[in-house]
Amino acid sequence: MEPLESLLVLHAAAAACAPWLARRMGRRSLAVLALAPGAAFGYTLWLAPAAGGPQESRSTSWALGMELAFRFDPLAVLMMALVTGIGVLVLVYSVRYFAEGDDGLGRYGGAMVAFAGSMLGLVTADNLLLLYVFWELTTVFSYLLIGYEPESLMSRQAAMKALAITTFGGLAMLAGLVLTGQAAGTYRISALAPGDVGAVAAVLILTGALAKSALFPFSTWLPAAMAAPTPVSAYLHAAAMVKAGVYLVARLGLAAGDVPAWRAVAVPLGVLTMLLGGWRALRETDLKRLLAYGTVSQLGFLVVLFGSGAALAGAAMLAAHGLFKAALFLVVGIVDHAAGTRETAELSGVGRAMPWVCAVALLAGASMAGLPPLAGFVGKEAALEALLHEPLVLAGVVAGSALTAAYTLRFLWGAFAAKPGVDERPVRPVPAAMFAPSALLAVLGVALAPLAPWFGSWYGGGHLALWSGHVPPLLLSAAALVVGVALFLAREPVARAGVALHVLDSSRIFWAVIRRLDRVAIQLTGLIQRGSVPDYLVLTFLATVGVGLFSLVYGGTTGVDVPVTGWQRPEQPIVAVLTIAAAVLALYARAYIFLAVVVGFTGYGTALLFLAHGSPDLALTQFLAETVSLVVFALVLRRLPIEPVKGRLAMPFRAGIGLGVGVVVTGAAVLAMAARSTQPVGALMEAAAEQAGIRNVVSALIVDIRAWDTMGESTVLVVLTLGLTSMVFLRRRSYHIEPGEHPPAERTHWLAATLPPGQRVIAFEVAARLTFHTVLVLSVFLLFVGHSGVGGGFAGGIVAGLAIMVRYLAGGRNELATAVPVHAGVLMGVGLTLSAGTALAGLLFGRAALDMLAMDVTVPVIGHVHLSTGLLFDLGVYVSVVGMVQDILRGLGAELDRQIDAGGSS
């Protein structure tokens, strides 16, 4: 396992252990959780010297043909340093930020570490689809962090807004990533070249990036997210989440930078966001929201730089922004913690009461405003120099820089200045664990600035310095500072102008759109989800026919060269005619029970066709599944009227839908066969089965070659069974099988329990007793013989389930409880656990998941024996199927019996 993969696992394990640690250690557990990002930061420092050299991409092949590919170039390492380093400091800060005994500590710590791991994977992923997986993980965990206080309406709304907007952008981005991967012929990011990203894909990808980084018109979620705790804001909205969109623009800039749509979208929206965010910050009175709008402005600045190709200036500004903005958010938390408010009108004289905190804020604020000799000045000067050849963009950036200087002064004045007419605010002592992280970040903004030349050569060989020697950028920077000071001095008129010019409220627009979508969804749901199974089937069948017609119109007709044979064996046409006759008869059936029997005949006819075609495994499974279905139909029909029921839909309409679906499905199968361009893999199955030590090719497919399908199908069947029976037990709190009204006083001769007098069939009881154990032995035989003959875990499980069904039909629900005393949920859980555990056994031996292990041994007396974990996998399927059948009998049999008895007695 690669080091980064181990670090991701470490983050996941730490997140899983967070609630347990919080219960035992309280808020000190956050310091323990900081070890995970701390280890990742140490790995980042180890990678840093080599990141500036030849680029390396490391990948690990996975079981589904996918790969975990990671890349460690200067951009990735820079983002890793921000994500992990600031993550450690924020968790240490949180130790004293939260109160001891806070109920949400475990939830906060787990989500925070999980988010840090997701960001670590995102910034190093070298595969477009892998990047998207981590992208969406950050969306989910940010939702949990922003909604830290679920009892607060503001917190819930902020989390929902962030989730809705970023998820919308993520889905658009996914479409763009897929288009890019298909066009380029690879999903490796490092393998993408200029021209591989089309115009549509570029716009879709930018939609996701802009939504994540809160650029216009998606800016509304970031200020609302200030409802989250301050450490969350310091991490997500300064160093991590909002940087993901900027990172994506930087990462794909080489491949998409030449696309006109890329620059036409990124640069104008970046400039507009920088101006709107800065202007909005000038009338904010809440320190945290002021920084939020300032963050929106700075994110627009970063997108302008990377979108216009100024990668080195963008990287320098990216690093500087992470340092000063995280420090300022942490300072806001200190002020709020010490003074009890973030409102500028209520804060006065805090600078005198907390001089060291004020000094930290001055350092970080000076870097944000772009004053020398700080990291922010280096980044801003490099940006202005890179944009000298673009006058319009340069003018927008200079105006945005002036707004930045103005809201920086507004922040420092609002937080620390003594205000006339306002009483000095009393403050509490500041814990060292809260002061040290913000101080360290602010000092780094000073200490790292002289290293600008080294950073430039390390990042890509560009020129970067504390001052490049060019006068125009310096003059522009000075002009921006002068205008910024003027705007600050005129802060009251500026604030009034901002209020007067505020015409549209983006938050109100967002919630208006959400309400409209809710209404449309309710109306559409009422139209489609009518509570009628026939209506659902009609819609499904019509959609199937519609897809077929669309494919025919859109794709046109194509030559189909598929050899058609009437029949290969004489019994095939006979069985086919009988099956078709049963299907036609089903159209005229009016009674439910008769319809179930006729439909069952079509299933048995299909099984006979499988058998005649030389597929005994399929035939056996079809026979058994059809038998179980008939019994289930019979159990359910007890609650429906026996009288003939007239269909609501006319016969010609139903016949037309049926014929249309048949034509579409058959045509799709024929076209799929005709479209085959390579040799069918069926010829290779025999060799693959022999390699797996299995003589039955079908069993080899189920438990080895396509074991992932079997795992998925077993899980889906278990979930469907639980969902079905849960609806039957909807109004009950207990799920055990309740005894009947007249349980037997003593055991009968044949069964442990019997049906009430008048319902008993002695011959049936005798048959159930005599055949039960024999059928169970047969089911076990089918389980073991499946690797070499007809059978397998699924078939064996159904046979065992049929034996249990016979016991239930003969003796009722009391007999069912005696026949299978183990809870159905336990059986299904044990079966899935056994299959999944066996599937993962290959990993213990350094092989792939679901890579079945096999060995041949010689046992005295018995002789040669072939052992395989595939048998254990099949045993899990067997146990799961038995549990499913029992659960169906418990819900549709025993529980309906109880309801019928209760209805009769009442």
PDB file of N, CA and C in Angstrom, residues 861-890:
ATOM      1  N   VAL A 861      -7.256 -41.686   3.385  1.00  0.00           N
ATOM      2  CA  VAL A 861      -8.512 -42.414   3.196  1.00  0.00           C
ATOM      3  C   VAL A 861      -9.377 -41.745   2.125  1.00  0.00           C
ATOM      4  N   ILE A 862      -9.597 -40.413   2.282  1.00  0.00           N
ATOM      5  CA  ILE A 862     -10.468 -39.722   1.321  1.00  0.00           C
ATOM      6  C   ILE A 862      -9.774 -39.543  -0.011  1.00  0.00           C
ATOM      7  N   GLY A 863      -8.503 -39.153   0.032  1.00  0.00           N
ATOM      8  CA  GLY A 863      -7.756 -38.940  -1.181  1.00  0.00           C
ATOM      9  C   GLY A 863      -7.617 -37.470  -1.535  1.00  0.00           C
ATOM     10  N   HIS A 864      -7.655 -37.157  -2.844  1.00  0.00           N
ATOM     11  CA  HIS A 864      -7.447 -35.790  -3.315  1.00  0.00           C
ATOM     12  C   HIS A 864      -8.671 -34.931  -3.019  1.00  0.00           C
ATOM     13  N   VAL A 865      -8.431 -33.749  -2.419  1.00  0.00           N
ATOM     14  CA  VAL A 865      -9.511 -32.819  -2.077  1.00  0.00           C
ATOM     15  C   VAL A 865      -9.123 -31.429  -2.576  1.00  0.00           C
ATOM     16  N   HIS A 866     -10.054 -30.765  -3.253  1.00  0.00           N
ATOM     17  CA  HIS A 866      -9.840 -29.392  -3.736  1.00  0.00           C
ATOM     18  C   HIS A 866     -10.570 -28.432  -2.793  1.00  0.00           C
ATOM     19  N   LEU A 867      -9.819 -27.538  -2.160  1.00  0.00           N
ATOM     20  CA  LEU A 867     -10.381 -26.564  -1.230  1.00  0.00           C
ATOM     21  C   LEU A 867     -10.350 -25.181  -1.872  1.00  0.00           C
ATOM     22  N   SER A 868     -11.427 -24.417  -1.672  1.00  0.00           N
ATOM     23  CA  SER A 868     -11.509 -23.082  -2.272  1.00  0.00           C
ATOM     24  C   SER A 868     -12.361 -22.189  -1.385  1.00  0.00           C
ATOM     25  N   THR A 869     -11.947 -20.924  -1.294  1.00  0.00           N
ATOM     26  CA  THR A 869     -12.780 -19.959  -0.571  1.00  0.00           C
ATOM     27  C   THR A 869     -14.065 -19.659  -1.326  1.00  0.00           C
ATOM     28  N   GLY A 870     -14.120 -20.080  -2.600  1.00  0.00           N
ATOM     29  CA  GLY A 870     -15.358 -19.917  -3.354  1.00  0.00           C
ATOM     30  C   GLY A 870     -16.513 -20.664  -2.721  1.00  0.00           C
ATOM     31  N   LEU A 871     -16.224 -21.819  -2.068  1.00  0.00           N
ATOM     32  CA  LEU A 871     -17.273 -22.564  -1.387  1.00  0.00           C
ATOM     33  C   LEU A 871     -17.827 -21.769  -0.207  1.00  0.00           C
ATOM     34  N   LEU A 872     -16.944 -21.091   0.535  1.00  0.00           N
ATOM     35  CA  LEU A 872     -17.414 -20.256   1.638  1.00  0.00           C
ATOM     36  C   LEU A 872     -18.240 -19.080   1.115  1.00  0.00           C
ATOM     37  N   PHE A 873     -17.818 -18.515  -0.008  1.00  0.00           N
ATOM     38  CA  PHE A 873     -18.586 -17.432  -0.640  1.00  0.00           C
ATOM     39  C   PHE A 873     -19.980 -17.929  -1.000  1.00  0.00           C
ATOM     40  N   ASP A 874     -20.039 -19.125  -1.591  1.00  0.00           N
ATOM     41  CA  ASP A 874     -21.321 -19.707  -1.970  1.00  0.00           C
ATOM     42  C   ASP A 874     -22.157 -20.043  -0.742  1.00  0.00           C
ATOM     43  N   LEU A 875     -21.500 -20.449   0.348  1.00  0.00           N
ATOM     44  CA  LEU A 875     -22.217 -20.724   1.585  1.00  0.00           C
ATOM     45  C   LEU A 875     -22.890 -19.452   2.111  1.00  0.00           C
ATOM     46  N   GLY A 876     -22.208 -18.313   1.985  1.00  0.00           N
ATOM     47  CA  GLY A 876     -22.820 -17.046   2.375  1.00  0.00           C
ATOM     48  C   GLY A 876     -24.069 -16.756   1.558  1.00  0.00           C
ATOM     49  N   VAL A 877     -24.007 -17.030   0.248  1.00  0.00           N
ATOM     50  CA  VAL A 877     -25.193 -16.842  -0.596  1.00  0.00           C
ATOM     51  C   VAL A 877     -26.313 -17.770  -0.141  1.00  0.00           C
ATOM     52  N   TYR A 878     -25.968 -19.016   0.174  1.00  0.00           N
ATOM     53  CA  TYR A 878     -26.947 -20.014   0.625  1.00  0.00           C
ATOM     54  C   TYR A 878     -27.669 -19.529   1.889  1.00  0.00           C
ATOM     55  N   VAL A 879     -26.909 -19.093   2.877  1.00  0.00           N
ATOM     56  CA  VAL A 879     -27.505 -18.646   4.137  1.00  0.00           C
ATOM     57  C   VAL A 879     -28.357 -17.394   3.909  1.00  0.00           C
ATOM     58  N   SER A 880     -27.889 -16.483   3.057  1.00  0.00           N
ATOM     59  CA  SER A 880     -28.663 -15.265   2.775  1.00  0.00           C
ATOM     60  C   SER A 880     -30.004 -15.604   2.142  1.00  0.00           C
ATOM     61  N   VAL A 881     -30.009 -16.543   1.204  1.00  0.00           N
ATOM     62  CA  VAL A 881     -31.253 -16.909   0.524  1.00  0.00           C
ATOM     63  C   VAL A 881     -32.224 -17.561   1.503  1.00  0.00           C
ATOM     64  N   VAL A 882     -31.715 -18.433   2.366  1.00  0.00           N
ATOM     65  CA  VAL A 882     -32.585 -19.045   3.373  1.00  0.00           C
ATOM     66  C   VAL A 882     -33.193 -17.966   4.262  1.00  0.00           C
ATOM     67  N   GLY A 883     -32.383 -17.003   4.670  1.00  0.00           N
ATOM     68  CA  GLY A 883     -32.904 -15.906   5.484  1.00  0.00           C
ATOM     69  C   GLY A 883     -33.948 -15.091   4.748  1.00  0.00           C
ATOM     70  N   MET A 884     -33.747 -14.865   3.453  1.00  0.00           N
ATOM     71  CA  MET A 884     -34.730 -14.096   2.683  1.00  0.00           C
ATOM     72  C   MET A 884     -36.056 -14.837   2.582  1.00  0.00           C
ATOM     73  N   VAL A 885     -36.001 -16.139   2.297  1.00  0.00           N
ATOM     74  CA  VAL A 885     -37.238 -16.916   2.205  1.00  0.00           C
ATOM     75  C   VAL A 885     -37.961 -16.914   3.547  1.00  0.00           C
ATOM     76  N   GLN A 886     -37.205 -17.095   4.641  1.00  0.00           N
ATOM     77  CA  GLN A 886     -37.831 -17.079   5.950  1.00  0.00           C
ATOM     78  C   GLN A 886     -38.466 -15.711   6.243  1.00  0.00           C
ATOM     79  N   ASP A 887     -37.791 -14.642   5.840  1.00  0.00           N
ATOM     80  CA  ASP A 887     -38.327 -13.306   6.089  1.00  0.00           C
ATOM     81  C   ASP A 887     -39.611 -13.074   5.294  1.00  0.00           C
ATOM     82  N   ILE A 888     -39.649 -13.597   4.072  1.00  0.00           N
ATOM     83  CA  ILE A 888     -40.863 -13.475   3.264  1.00  0.00           C
ATOM     84  C   ILE A 888     -42.006 -14.241   3.912  1.00  0.00           C
ATOM     85  N   LEU A 889     -41.722 -15.455   4.386  1.00  0.00           N
ATOM     86  CA  LEU A 889     -42.758 -16.234   5.060  1.00  0.00           C
ATOM     87  C   LEU A 889     -43.190 -15.553   6.359  1.00  0.00           C
ATOM     88  N   ARG A 890     -42.234 -14.961   7.050  1.00  0.00           N
ATOM     89  CA  ARG A 890     -42.546 -14.280   8.306  1.00  0.00           C
ATOM     90  C   ARG A 890     -43.462 -13.076   8.056  1.00  0.00           C
TER      91      ARG A 890
END
